[in-house]
Coordinates of C-alpha atoms in Angstrom, one line a residue:
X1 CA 34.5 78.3 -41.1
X2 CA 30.7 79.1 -39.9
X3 CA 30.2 81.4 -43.1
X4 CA 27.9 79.4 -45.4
X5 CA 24.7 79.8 -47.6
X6 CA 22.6 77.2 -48.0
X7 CA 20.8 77.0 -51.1
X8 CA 17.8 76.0 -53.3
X9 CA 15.9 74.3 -50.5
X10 CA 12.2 74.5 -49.3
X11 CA 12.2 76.8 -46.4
X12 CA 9.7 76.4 -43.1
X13 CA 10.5 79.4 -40.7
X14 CA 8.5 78.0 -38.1
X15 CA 6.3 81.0 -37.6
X16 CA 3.3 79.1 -39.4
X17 CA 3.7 80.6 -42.8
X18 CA 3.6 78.2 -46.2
X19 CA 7.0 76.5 -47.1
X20 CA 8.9 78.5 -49.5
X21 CA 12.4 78.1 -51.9
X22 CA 14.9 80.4 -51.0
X23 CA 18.6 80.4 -49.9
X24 CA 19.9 80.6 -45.7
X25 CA 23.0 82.7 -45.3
X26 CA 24.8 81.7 -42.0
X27 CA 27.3 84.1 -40.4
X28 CA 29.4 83.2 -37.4
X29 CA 27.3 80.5 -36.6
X30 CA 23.9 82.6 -37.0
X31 CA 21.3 83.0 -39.8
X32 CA 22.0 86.3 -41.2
X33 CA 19.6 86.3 -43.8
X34 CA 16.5 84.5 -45.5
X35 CA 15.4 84.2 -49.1
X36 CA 16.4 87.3 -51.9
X37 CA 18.6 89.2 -48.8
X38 CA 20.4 86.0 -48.1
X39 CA 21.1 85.7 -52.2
X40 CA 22.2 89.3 -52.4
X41 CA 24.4 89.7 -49.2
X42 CA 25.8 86.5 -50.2
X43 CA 27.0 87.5 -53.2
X44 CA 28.9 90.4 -51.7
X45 CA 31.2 87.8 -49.7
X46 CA 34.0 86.0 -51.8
X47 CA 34.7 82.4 -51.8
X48 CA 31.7 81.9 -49.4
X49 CA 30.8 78.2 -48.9
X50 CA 27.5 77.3 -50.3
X51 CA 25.3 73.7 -49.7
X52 CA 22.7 72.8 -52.7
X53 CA 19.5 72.4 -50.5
X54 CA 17.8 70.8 -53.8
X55 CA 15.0 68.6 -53.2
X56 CA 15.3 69.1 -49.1
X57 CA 13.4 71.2 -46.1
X58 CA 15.4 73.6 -44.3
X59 CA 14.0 74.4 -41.0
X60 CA 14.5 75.6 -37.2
X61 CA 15.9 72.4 -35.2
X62 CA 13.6 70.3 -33.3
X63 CA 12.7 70.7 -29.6
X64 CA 12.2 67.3 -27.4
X65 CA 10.8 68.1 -24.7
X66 CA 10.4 64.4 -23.1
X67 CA 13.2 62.0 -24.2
X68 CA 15.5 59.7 -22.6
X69 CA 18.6 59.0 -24.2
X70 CA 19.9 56.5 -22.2
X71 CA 17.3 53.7 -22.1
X72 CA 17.5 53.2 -25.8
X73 CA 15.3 50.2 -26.7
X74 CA 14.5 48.5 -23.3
X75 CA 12.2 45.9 -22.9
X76 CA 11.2 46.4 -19.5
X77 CA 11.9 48.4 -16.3
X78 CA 13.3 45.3 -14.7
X79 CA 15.6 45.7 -17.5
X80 CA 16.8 49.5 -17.1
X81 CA 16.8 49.0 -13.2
X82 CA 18.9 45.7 -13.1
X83 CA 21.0 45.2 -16.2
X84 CA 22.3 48.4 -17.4
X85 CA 25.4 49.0 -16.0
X86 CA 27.0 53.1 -15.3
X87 CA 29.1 52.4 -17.8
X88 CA 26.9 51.2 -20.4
X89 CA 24.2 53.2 -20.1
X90 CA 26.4 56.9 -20.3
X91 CA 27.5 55.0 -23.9
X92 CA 24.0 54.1 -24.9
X93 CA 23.3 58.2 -24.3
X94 CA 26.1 58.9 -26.3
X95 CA 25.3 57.6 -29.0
X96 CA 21.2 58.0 -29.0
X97 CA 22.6 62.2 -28.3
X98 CA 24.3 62.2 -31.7
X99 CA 21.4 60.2 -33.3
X100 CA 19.0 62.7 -32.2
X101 CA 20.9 65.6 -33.5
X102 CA 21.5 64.6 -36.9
X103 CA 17.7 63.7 -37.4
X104 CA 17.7 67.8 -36.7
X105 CA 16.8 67.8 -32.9
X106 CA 18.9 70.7 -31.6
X107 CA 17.5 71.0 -27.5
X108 CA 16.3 68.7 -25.2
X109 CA 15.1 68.0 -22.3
X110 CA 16.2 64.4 -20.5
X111 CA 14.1 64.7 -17.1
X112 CA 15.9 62.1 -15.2
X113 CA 18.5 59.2 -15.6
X114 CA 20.1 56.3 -14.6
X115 CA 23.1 57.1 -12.6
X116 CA 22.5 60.6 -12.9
X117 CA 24.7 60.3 -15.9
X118 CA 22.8 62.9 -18.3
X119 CA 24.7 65.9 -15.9
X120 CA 27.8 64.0 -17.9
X121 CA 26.8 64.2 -20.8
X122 CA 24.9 68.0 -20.7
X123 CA 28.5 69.0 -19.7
X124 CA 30.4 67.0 -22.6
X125 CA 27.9 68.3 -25.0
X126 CA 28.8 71.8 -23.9
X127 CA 33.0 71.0 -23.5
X128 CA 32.4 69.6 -27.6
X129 CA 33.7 66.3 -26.0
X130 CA 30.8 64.4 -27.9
X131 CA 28.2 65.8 -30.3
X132 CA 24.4 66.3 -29.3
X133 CA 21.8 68.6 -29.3
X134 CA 21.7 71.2 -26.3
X135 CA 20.3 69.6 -23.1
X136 CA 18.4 70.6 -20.1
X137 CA 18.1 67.2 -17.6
X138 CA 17.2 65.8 -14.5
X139 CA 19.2 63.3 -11.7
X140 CA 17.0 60.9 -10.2
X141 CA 13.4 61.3 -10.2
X142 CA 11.8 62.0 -7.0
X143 CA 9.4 59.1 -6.1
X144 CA 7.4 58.2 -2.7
X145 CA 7.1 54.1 -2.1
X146 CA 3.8 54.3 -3.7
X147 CA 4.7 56.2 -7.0
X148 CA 5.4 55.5 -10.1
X149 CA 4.4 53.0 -12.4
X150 CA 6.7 50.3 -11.5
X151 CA 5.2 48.6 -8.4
X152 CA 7.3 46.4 -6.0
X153 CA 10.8 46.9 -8.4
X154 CA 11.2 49.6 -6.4
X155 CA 13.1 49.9 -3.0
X156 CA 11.6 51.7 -0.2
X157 CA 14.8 53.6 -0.2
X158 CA 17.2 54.8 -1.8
X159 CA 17.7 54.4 -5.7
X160 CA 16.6 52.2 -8.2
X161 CA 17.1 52.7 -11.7
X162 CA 16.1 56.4 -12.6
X163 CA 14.5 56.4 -9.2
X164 CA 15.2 58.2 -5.4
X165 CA 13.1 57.3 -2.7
X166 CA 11.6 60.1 -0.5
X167 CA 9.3 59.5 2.0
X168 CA 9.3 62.6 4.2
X169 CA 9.5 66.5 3.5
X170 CA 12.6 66.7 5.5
X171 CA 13.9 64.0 2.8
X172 CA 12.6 66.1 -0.1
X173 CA 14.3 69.1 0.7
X174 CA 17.5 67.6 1.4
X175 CA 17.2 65.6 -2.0
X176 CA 16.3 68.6 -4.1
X177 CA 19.4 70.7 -2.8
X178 CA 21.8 68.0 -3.6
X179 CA 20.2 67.4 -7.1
X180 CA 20.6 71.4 -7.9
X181 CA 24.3 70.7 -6.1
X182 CA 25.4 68.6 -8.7
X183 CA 24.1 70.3 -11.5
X184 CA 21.0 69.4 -12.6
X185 CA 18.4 71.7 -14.4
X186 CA 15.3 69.8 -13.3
X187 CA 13.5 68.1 -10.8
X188 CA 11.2 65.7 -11.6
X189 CA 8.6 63.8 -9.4
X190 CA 6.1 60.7 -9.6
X191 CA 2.9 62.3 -8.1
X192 CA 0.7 59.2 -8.8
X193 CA 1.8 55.6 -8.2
X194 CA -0.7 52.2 -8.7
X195 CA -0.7 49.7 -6.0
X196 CA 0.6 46.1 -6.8
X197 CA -3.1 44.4 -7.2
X198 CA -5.3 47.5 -6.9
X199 CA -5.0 49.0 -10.4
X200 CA -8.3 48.6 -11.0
X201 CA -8.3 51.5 -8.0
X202 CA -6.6 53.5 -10.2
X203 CA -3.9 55.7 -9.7
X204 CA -3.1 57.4 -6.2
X205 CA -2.2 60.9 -5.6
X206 CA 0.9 60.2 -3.0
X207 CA 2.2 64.0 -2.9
X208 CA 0.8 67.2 -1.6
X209 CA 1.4 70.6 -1.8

């Protein structure tokens, strides 16, 4: 049953007014009503379900905008790139997904993965299969053999880690279109990269326009 009010909690609507007490009514899965409406429409409705809020916030779910769920608590990229196995790393996401929504993120976005694996999970988040907050995501991140932060761990071609190699526009393009192909909401490139022994140059533009 979606029906519920939720009561006797401290109320932020996000629209930058001052906290208040008041009571939520949810209908099919939607607010219905705040504050004295939610109280008097809720007593209208028999046997409705009610939570006691006391002593907690009630609020609009949190927005990530820059997370990624499935390199938990590595030490190092050397570690992301080389240890983490497919299947390991889609159960580290898993789990960090559920995490994330029950400390009352509801949408984020995961820019790019290893493996890819976060089209997965976007599409057993939306099939129910496991719980998390609503996701937007990326494959692997675009990257020239300059970019990035990671130096000489990465391979002139192909993938490493979160990372695909591009090194021409022709590459690029063909990239992009199998990225959107296979589902993915977001493209995300490495515009700067450091030289191995020439940081104190500092960083390099290595795309244009």
């Amino acid at each position: 049953m979606t029906d519920l009010i939720i009561e006797n909690g401290r109320i932020v609507d996000g629209k930058g007014a001052p906290a208040f007490d008041g009571s939520v009514l949810v209908q099919n899965g939607k607010i219905a009503a705040v504050g004295e409406e939610a109280d008097t429409q809720a007593a209208a409705i028999p046997n409705l379900r009610r939570i006691d809020a006391t002593g907690q916030t009630v609020m609009p779910g949190l927005i990530d905008t820059h997370c990624h769920l499935s390199f938990d608590d590595a030490g190092s990229n050397s570690e992301i790139f080389f240890q983490r196995r497919n299947g390991l790393s889609a159960l580290v996401a898993s789990y960090n997904a559920r995490k994330l929504l029950r400390a009352g993120v509801t949408s984020v976005l995961d820019p790019d993965s290893t493996f890819e694996n976060m089209i997965d999970l976007r599409d057993a988040i939306d099939a129910n299969i496991v719980q998390g907050p609503r996701m937007s995501c990326g494959a692997y991140a675009l990257i020239t053999g300059v970019g990035g932060t990671a130096g000489q761990l990465i391979n002139d071609e192909g993938t490493t880690g979160y990372y695909m190699a591009v090194n021409s526009k022709d590459e690029i393009v063909k990239e992009v279109r199998r990225q959107i192909k296979y589902g993915a909401d977001w493209i995300k490139v490495h515009v700067t990269g450091i030289i191995p022994r020439q940081a104190h140059k500092g960083e390099l533009c290595v795309w244009t326009m």
